[in-house]
Short mmCIF file of C-alpha atoms in Angstrom, two decimals:
data_model
loop_
_atom_site.label_atom_id
_atom_site.label_comp_id
_atom_site.label_asym_id
_atom_site.label_seq_id
_atom_site.Cartn_x
_atom_site.Cartn_y
_atom_site.Cartn_z
CA MET A 1 -5.40 167.18 -36.67
CA SER A 2 -8.84 167.64 -38.22
CA ASP A 3 -12.10 166.86 -36.42
CA LEU A 4 -12.62 164.00 -38.87
CA GLN A 5 -9.23 162.48 -38.02
CA LYS A 6 -9.92 162.85 -34.29
CA SER A 7 -13.28 161.13 -34.72
CA LEU A 8 -11.78 158.27 -36.73
CA GLU A 9 -9.05 157.80 -34.11
CA ALA A 10 -11.68 157.80 -31.36
CA LEU A 11 -13.64 155.11 -33.21
CA ASN A 12 -10.46 153.06 -33.64
CA LEU A 13 -9.89 153.29 -29.88
CA ALA A 14 -13.49 152.23 -29.26
CA LEU A 15 -13.11 149.31 -31.66
CA ARG A 16 -9.90 148.09 -30.01
CA THR A 17 -11.55 148.37 -26.60
CA GLU A 18 -14.61 146.35 -27.65
CA GLU A 19 -12.37 143.71 -29.26
CA GLU A 20 -10.45 143.48 -25.98
CA GLY A 21 -13.76 142.99 -24.17
CA TYR A 22 -14.70 140.25 -26.60
CA LYS A 23 -11.43 138.42 -25.86
CA LEU A 24 -11.92 138.83 -22.11
CA TYR A 25 -15.44 137.35 -22.19
CA LYS A 26 -14.49 134.59 -24.62
CA SER A 27 -11.64 133.53 -22.35
CA GLY A 28 -13.85 133.73 -19.26
CA ALA A 29 -16.58 131.64 -20.88
CA GLU A 30 -14.09 129.02 -22.06
CA GLN A 31 -12.26 128.72 -18.74
CA SER A 32 -15.18 128.63 -16.33
CA LYS A 33 -16.80 125.38 -15.28
CA ASN A 34 -19.76 127.30 -13.87
CA GLU A 35 -22.74 127.41 -16.24
CA PHE A 36 -24.02 130.68 -14.77
CA VAL A 37 -20.67 132.40 -15.38
CA LYS A 38 -20.53 130.93 -18.88
CA SER A 39 -24.05 132.18 -19.63
CA ILE A 40 -23.23 135.72 -18.48
CA PHE A 41 -20.00 135.85 -20.47
CA GLN A 42 -21.60 134.32 -23.57
CA GLN A 43 -24.30 137.00 -23.54
CA LEU A 44 -21.68 139.69 -23.01
CA LEU A 45 -19.82 138.23 -26.01
CA LYS A 46 -22.92 138.86 -28.11
CA ASP A 47 -23.13 142.42 -26.82
CA GLU A 48 -19.47 143.05 -27.63
CA LEU A 49 -20.01 141.72 -31.16
CA MET A 50 -22.93 144.11 -31.56
CA HIS A 51 -20.73 147.00 -30.37
CA ILE A 52 -17.94 145.98 -32.77
CA SER A 53 -20.37 145.81 -35.68
CA LEU A 54 -21.89 149.16 -34.75
CA ILE A 55 -18.51 150.88 -34.46
CA LYS A 56 -17.34 149.44 -37.78
CA ARG A 57 -20.52 150.66 -39.47
CA PHE A 58 -20.15 154.15 -38.02
CA TYR A 59 -16.44 154.23 -38.87
CA ALA A 60 -17.07 153.22 -42.50
CA GLU A 61 -19.72 155.91 -42.95
CA LEU A 62 -17.64 158.60 -41.28
CA ASN A 63 -14.56 157.64 -43.30
CA GLN A 64 -16.51 157.59 -46.57
CA SER A 65 -18.83 160.58 -46.20
CA GLY A 66 -17.21 162.64 -43.47
CA SER A 67 -20.39 162.67 -41.40
CA TRP A 68 -21.80 160.61 -38.56
CA LEU A 69 -24.63 158.15 -39.03
CA LYS A 70 -27.82 158.56 -37.08
CA MET A 71 -28.53 155.78 -34.56
CA SER A 72 -31.17 153.47 -36.00
CA ALA A 73 -34.25 152.42 -34.02
CA GLU A 74 -32.92 148.85 -34.07
CA ASP A 75 -29.62 150.00 -32.55
CA LYS A 76 -31.35 152.12 -29.91
CA ASN A 77 -33.70 149.28 -28.95
CA TYR A 78 -31.01 146.62 -28.60
CA LYS A 79 -31.53 144.92 -25.21
CA GLY A 80 -28.56 142.57 -25.09
CA ILE A 81 -27.80 141.04 -21.72
CA LYS A 82 -30.40 143.25 -20.04
CA GLY A 83 -33.08 141.34 -21.92
CA GLU A 84 -31.68 137.94 -20.89
CA ILE A 85 -30.58 138.45 -17.29
CA LYS A 86 -33.79 137.24 -15.60
CA THR A 87 -33.70 133.98 -17.55
CA ILE A 88 -30.03 133.47 -16.73
CA PHE A 89 -30.67 134.11 -13.02
CA SER A 90 -33.70 131.83 -12.82
CA GLN A 91 -31.69 129.00 -14.37
CA ALA A 92 -28.86 129.69 -11.92
CA LEU A 93 -31.27 129.55 -8.97
CA GLU A 94 -32.24 126.00 -9.87
CA LYS A 95 -28.60 124.92 -9.92
CA VAL A 96 -27.84 126.65 -6.61
CA LYS A 97 -30.82 124.92 -5.01
CA SER A 98 -29.60 121.57 -6.29
CA GLY A 99 -26.06 122.25 -5.05
CA LYS A 100 -24.61 121.47 -8.47
CA GLU A 101 -22.94 124.83 -9.10
CA THR A 102 -19.54 125.78 -7.72
CA ILE A 103 -17.68 129.07 -7.90
CA THR A 104 -13.90 129.21 -8.15
CA ASP A 105 -11.49 131.97 -7.22
CA THR A 106 -10.64 132.15 -10.92
CA ASP A 107 -14.28 132.91 -11.75
CA LEU A 108 -14.30 135.71 -9.17
CA LYS A 109 -11.01 137.15 -10.46
CA VAL A 110 -12.25 137.18 -14.06
CA TYR A 111 -15.46 138.82 -12.88
CA GLN A 112 -13.54 141.54 -11.06
CA LYS A 113 -11.43 142.13 -14.17
CA ALA A 114 -14.61 142.35 -16.24
CA ILE A 115 -16.17 144.87 -13.83
CA ASP A 116 -13.04 147.04 -14.01
CA PHE A 117 -12.99 146.72 -17.79
CA GLU A 118 -16.60 147.88 -18.13
CA LYS A 119 -16.09 150.79 -15.73
CA ASN A 120 -13.11 151.89 -17.82
CA GLY A 121 -15.36 151.68 -20.88
CA VAL A 122 -17.89 153.96 -19.19
CA ARG A 123 -15.15 156.50 -18.48
CA MET A 124 -13.78 156.28 -22.03
CA TYR A 125 -17.17 156.78 -23.72
CA SER A 126 -18.00 159.60 -21.30
CA GLN A 127 -14.78 161.33 -22.26
CA LEU A 128 -15.37 160.80 -25.99
CA TYR A 129 -18.89 162.20 -25.54
CA GLN A 130 -17.49 165.32 -23.89
CA GLU A 131 -14.79 165.80 -26.52
CA THR A 132 -17.18 166.04 -29.47
CA THR A 133 -19.71 168.68 -30.40
CA ASP A 134 -21.45 166.60 -33.07
CA SER A 135 -24.89 165.63 -31.74
CA LYS A 136 -24.93 162.32 -33.65
CA ALA A 137 -21.52 161.42 -32.24
CA GLN A 138 -22.72 162.34 -28.76
CA LYS A 139 -25.77 160.07 -29.11
CA PHE A 140 -23.51 157.28 -30.35
CA TYR A 141 -21.08 157.62 -27.44
CA ALA A 142 -23.93 158.00 -24.93
CA PHE A 143 -25.47 154.77 -26.22
CA LEU A 144 -22.19 152.88 -25.81
CA ARG A 145 -21.52 154.50 -22.41
CA ASP A 146 -24.96 153.45 -21.18
CA MET A 147 -24.48 149.88 -22.45
CA GLU A 148 -21.12 149.68 -20.68
CA GLN A 149 -22.74 150.99 -17.49
CA GLU A 150 -25.43 148.29 -17.76
CA HIS A 151 -22.69 145.69 -18.18
CA ALA A 152 -20.80 147.03 -15.14
CA ASP A 153 -23.97 147.03 -13.04
CA ILE A 154 -24.97 143.52 -14.09
CA LEU A 155 -21.45 142.22 -13.53
CA ASP A 156 -21.27 143.85 -10.11
CA ASN A 157 -24.66 142.42 -9.17
CA THR A 158 -23.78 138.94 -10.39
CA TYR A 159 -20.38 139.17 -8.67
CA GLN A 160 -22.21 139.70 -5.38
CA TYR A 161 -24.37 136.69 -6.25
CA LEU A 162 -21.34 134.54 -7.02
CA LYS A 163 -19.63 135.43 -3.75
CA ASP A 164 -22.67 134.52 -1.63
CA PRO A 165 -25.82 133.33 -3.46
CA ASN A 166 -27.89 132.87 -0.30
CA SER A 167 -27.21 136.39 0.99
CA TRP A 168 -27.80 137.78 -2.48
CA TYR A 169 -31.25 136.16 -2.66
CA MET A 170 -32.10 137.33 0.85
CA GLN A 171 -31.14 140.91 -0.06
CA LYS A 172 -33.00 140.87 -3.39
CA GLU A 173 -36.11 139.40 -1.84
CA GLY A 174 -35.96 141.83 1.08
CA TRP A 175 -35.82 139.10 3.69
CA THR A 176 -34.92 140.13 7.21
CA LEU A 177 -34.40 138.21 10.40
CA ASP A 178 -36.43 139.56 13.31
CA TYR A 179 -35.15 138.82 16.78
#
């Protein structure tokens, strides 16, 4: 199999993976009654759509010209959920204070599935990075790997919040109880 064929197959795998992520977050957003969970999943949906679009663009160029695109400044500067997380958390804090927000076991299970999914994405993009020698392909896979790692970290952090919001705020604020 040629390097081009291997690269196209790798991009197809990446595309299928991102589409699976989209379905996971869409389902999670639709099923949850918790506005915080919905907000997180809706932002992750946007990120997955960006990844899908990016992969399709890179695939089309590679398939047509036989060479990798260079990552654009716009692609590199995409903030996604990282740019929205403070707003989402501040809105969640208001609901927690008012006692209006509830967390279900289903929310926690979907969150755990999402964390596992993102960690698998990190491993996949790390492997694809290692399997190529093309510097543009490596930058592409590194970008996606780093985005997946951000997603995993944010999901893990918000999972801890969902399990116990009060303890989460105490830890984040550095509160301690002195005896």
